Coordinates of C-alpha atoms in Angstrom, one line a residue:
Chain A
S1 CA 0.0 0.0 0.0
A2 CA 1.0 3.6 -0.4
V3 CA 3.4 5.3 2.1
I4 CA 1.6 8.2 3.7
S5 CA 3.7 10.9 5.5
Q6 CA 1.9 13.4 7.7
K7 CA 3.5 16.3 9.5
P8 CA 3.7 17.7 12.0
S9 CA 3.3 14.6 14.1
R10 CA 2.2 16.7 17.0
D11 CA 2.0 20.3 18.0
I12 CA 1.0 22.5 20.9
C13 CA -0.7 25.7 19.8
Q14 CA -2.1 28.9 21.3
R15 CA -5.7 29.7 21.2
G16 CA -6.7 31.8 18.2
T17 CA -3.8 30.7 16.0
S18 CA -4.0 28.4 12.9
L19 CA -2.0 25.3 12.0
T20 CA -1.6 23.6 8.6
I21 CA -1.1 19.9 8.5
Q22 CA 0.5 18.3 5.5
C23 CA -0.1 14.9 4.0
Q24 CA 2.2 13.5 1.3
V25 CA 1.7 10.2 -0.5
D26 CA 4.5 8.3 -2.4
S27 CA 2.2 7.5 -5.3
Q28 CA -0.7 9.1 -7.1
V29 CA -4.1 8.3 -5.4
T30 CA -7.6 9.0 -6.5
M31 CA -9.0 10.1 -3.2
M32 CA -7.7 11.8 -0.1
F33 CA -9.6 12.3 3.1
W34 CA -9.2 14.2 6.4
Y35 CA -10.5 12.8 9.7
R36 CA -10.7 13.9 13.2
Q37 CA -10.3 11.5 16.1
Q38 CA -11.0 13.0 19.6
P39 CA -9.5 11.2 22.6
G40 CA -10.9 7.7 23.0
Q41 CA -13.4 8.2 20.2
S42 CA -14.0 6.9 16.7
L43 CA -13.0 8.6 13.4
T44 CA -15.1 11.4 12.0
L45 CA -14.8 12.4 8.4
I46 CA -14.1 16.1 8.1
A47 CA -13.9 16.4 4.3
T48 CA -12.9 14.8 1.1
A49 CA -10.0 16.6 -0.6
N50 CA -10.7 16.9 -4.3
Q51 CA -7.8 17.5 -6.7
G52 CA -8.3 20.7 -8.6
S53 CA -11.6 21.7 -6.9
E54 CA -13.0 22.7 -3.6
A55 CA -13.1 20.0 -0.9
T56 CA -16.4 18.3 0.0
Y57 CA -17.2 18.9 3.7
E58 CA -19.3 16.7 6.0
S59 CA -22.1 18.0 8.1
G60 CA -20.7 20.1 11.0
F61 CA -17.5 21.1 9.3
V62 CA -17.0 24.3 7.3
I63 CA -14.4 25.6 4.9
D64 CA -13.7 28.7 7.0
K65 CA -12.7 26.6 9.9
F66 CA -11.0 23.7 8.1
P67 CA -9.7 25.0 4.7
I68 CA -8.2 22.2 2.6
S69 CA -6.0 22.2 -0.4
R70 CA -5.1 19.4 -2.8
P71 CA -2.9 20.8 -5.6
N72 CA -2.0 17.4 -7.1
L73 CA -2.6 13.6 -6.7
T74 CA 0.0 13.1 -4.0
F75 CA -0.4 16.0 -1.6
S76 CA -3.0 17.7 0.5
T77 CA -3.1 20.1 3.4
L78 CA -5.7 20.7 6.2
T79 CA -5.6 24.0 8.1
V80 CA -7.3 24.2 11.5
S81 CA -8.1 27.9 11.9
N82 CA -8.7 30.1 14.9
M83 CA -8.1 27.2 17.2
S84 CA -9.8 26.7 20.5
P85 CA -9.3 24.0 23.2
E86 CA -12.2 22.1 21.6
D87 CA -10.0 21.5 18.5
S88 CA -7.6 19.5 20.5
S89 CA -7.6 16.1 18.8
I90 CA -5.8 13.8 16.4
Y91 CA -6.2 14.7 12.7
L92 CA -5.6 12.0 10.2
C93 CA -5.3 11.9 6.5
S94 CA -6.3 8.8 4.6
V95 CA -6.0 7.8 0.9
E96 CA -7.9 5.6 -1.4
Q97 CA -5.6 4.3 -4.2
G98 CA -8.3 3.4 -6.6
P99 CA -12.0 2.6 -6.9
G100 CA -13.1 -0.2 -4.6
Q101 CA -9.8 -0.1 -2.7
P102 CA -9.7 0.3 1.1
Q103 CA -8.5 3.5 2.8
H104 CA -5.1 3.7 4.4
F105 CA -4.2 6.2 7.1
G106 CA -1.3 8.4 7.9
D107 CA 0.2 8.4 11.4
G108 CA -1.9 11.4 12.4
T109 CA -1.2 14.8 13.9
R110 CA -1.8 15.1 17.6
L111 CA -2.9 18.7 18.2
S112 CA -3.2 20.4 21.7
I113 CA -4.5 23.9 22.1
L114 CA -3.8 25.8 25.2
Chain B
G1 CA -26.9 8.5 5.9
E2 CA -25.2 5.3 7.1
N3 CA -25.1 4.5 10.8
V4 CA -22.8 1.8 12.2
E5 CA -23.2 0.4 15.7
Q6 CA -20.5 -1.6 17.3
H7 CA -20.5 -3.8 20.4
P8 CA -19.0 -4.3 22.9
S9 CA -17.2 -1.1 23.6
T10 CA -14.6 -3.0 25.8
L11 CA -13.7 -6.7 25.8
S12 CA -11.3 -8.6 28.0
V13 CA -10.2 -12.1 27.2
Q14 CA -7.6 -14.5 28.4
E15 CA -4.8 -15.3 26.1
G16 CA -5.7 -18.1 23.9
D17 CA -9.4 -17.5 24.0
S18 CA -11.5 -16.2 21.1
A19 CA -12.8 -12.7 20.8
V20 CA -15.9 -11.6 18.8
I21 CA -16.8 -8.0 17.9
K22 CA -20.2 -7.3 16.3
C23 CA -21.4 -4.4 14.1
T24 CA -24.7 -3.5 12.6
Y25 CA -25.3 -1.0 9.8
S26 CA -28.4 0.8 8.6
D27 CA -28.1 1.3 4.9
S28 CA -28.6 -1.8 2.8
A29 CA -26.7 -0.2 -0.1
S30 CA -23.4 -0.5 1.9
N31 CA -21.3 -3.0 0.0
Y32 CA -17.8 -3.0 1.6
F33 CA -16.9 -3.6 5.2
P34 CA -13.3 -3.1 6.4
W35 CA -12.0 -3.7 9.9
Y36 CA -9.2 -1.6 11.3
K37 CA -6.9 -2.2 14.3
Q38 CA -5.5 0.8 16.1
E39 CA -2.8 0.4 18.7
L40 CA -2.2 3.1 21.2
G41 CA -0.8 6.2 19.6
K42 CA -0.6 4.6 16.2
R43 CA -2.5 4.8 12.9
P44 CA -5.6 2.7 12.2
Q45 CA -4.4 -0.3 10.1
L46 CA -6.6 -2.4 7.9
I47 CA -6.6 -6.0 9.1
I48 CA -9.3 -7.6 7.0
D49 CA -12.2 -6.6 4.8
I50 CA -15.3 -8.2 3.2
R51 CA -17.5 -7.3 0.3
S52 CA -21.2 -7.8 0.1
N53 CA -21.0 -10.7 -2.3
V54 CA -19.2 -12.8 0.2
G55 CA -20.5 -14.3 3.5
E56 CA -17.2 -15.1 5.2
K57 CA -13.5 -14.4 4.9
K58 CA -10.5 -15.7 6.8
D59 CA -6.9 -14.7 7.2
Q60 CA -5.0 -16.9 9.7
R61 CA -6.5 -16.2 13.2
I62 CA -8.9 -13.5 11.9
A63 CA -12.2 -14.0 10.2
V64 CA -15.1 -11.8 9.3
T65 CA -18.7 -12.8 8.6
L66 CA -21.4 -10.8 6.9
N67 CA -25.2 -11.3 7.1
K68 CA -26.7 -8.9 4.5
T69 CA -30.2 -9.7 5.4
A70 CA -29.8 -8.8 9.0
K71 CA -27.3 -6.0 8.2
H72 CA -24.7 -7.1 10.6
F73 CA -21.1 -8.3 10.4
S74 CA -18.6 -9.6 12.9
L75 CA -14.9 -9.9 13.5
H76 CA -13.6 -13.2 15.1
I77 CA -10.1 -13.5 16.5
T78 CA -9.1 -17.0 17.6
E79 CA -6.2 -17.9 19.8
T80 CA -5.8 -14.4 21.0
Q81 CA -2.3 -13.1 21.9
P82 CA -1.3 -10.1 24.0
E83 CA -0.3 -8.2 20.8
D84 CA -3.9 -8.4 19.7
S85 CA -4.7 -5.8 22.4
A86 CA -5.8 -2.7 20.6
V87 CA -8.9 -0.7 19.6
Y88 CA -10.8 -2.3 16.7
F89 CA -13.1 -0.3 14.4
C90 CA -15.6 -1.7 12.0
A91 CA -16.7 0.3 9.0
A92 CA -19.4 0.3 6.3
T93 CA -18.9 1.8 2.9
L94 CA -21.5 3.1 0.5
P95 CA -20.8 2.9 -3.2
G96 CA -20.7 6.1 -5.2
G97 CA -18.4 8.5 -6.9
Y98 CA -16.1 7.9 -3.9
Q99 CA -16.5 5.3 -1.2
K100 CA -17.9 7.1 1.8
V101 CA -16.8 5.2 4.9
T102 CA -18.7 5.3 8.2
F103 CA -16.9 3.9 11.2
G104 CA -18.2 2.2 14.3
T105 CA -17.5 3.5 17.7
G106 CA -14.7 1.1 18.4
T107 CA -14.0 -1.9 20.7
K108 CA -11.1 -1.8 23.1
L109 CA -9.8 -5.4 23.3
Q110 CA -7.5 -6.4 26.1
V111 CA -5.9 -9.8 26.0
I112 CA -4.7 -10.9 29.4
P113 CA -1.6 -13.0 29.5

């Protein structure tokens, strides 16, 4: 399966600031996704990162808070904007290499907001 | 949308015993069901999956069964080992332009040596 590199692996941020998380894949993939995993919880899809067009956001997530870029088939970024302590979570990118293929996850970014 | 329920939330077994985790889904159109294992502080990793045209699939000590009529699927781990201790997530996938995956709430499995 594809090798997925996500950075930073963790960060501690001040309230009101923004952080951009990067996801790099070693091969071209059709789909890239961003998830949030709060402590002890399951994975919640934030959005699907579409190459060359705006991301598709799930209910409860908006572009102003979580802007996403996907400039090509191997790279995507997620920005967490105007952070508050409620945004403390693990953010994971995942990729789907082709139609009907399972998703594979990056190592995640553990984000703490003070 | 799809809703996936998973039980139990925690499970403790003695080493060597079997463990069973059960999931139900709501949308009969779901056609692909992966299972992920997440060790503490690590990424979720795919351990086995099953498609809707298959009733059972095995991979060494792990097996998954699917009952489409009842809309439930289960993960079976035999001869459990301490390294099986982790959180396990089931998921159901709806077909479409991209495969939208809905995850269950997770089962924390503890294998006691």
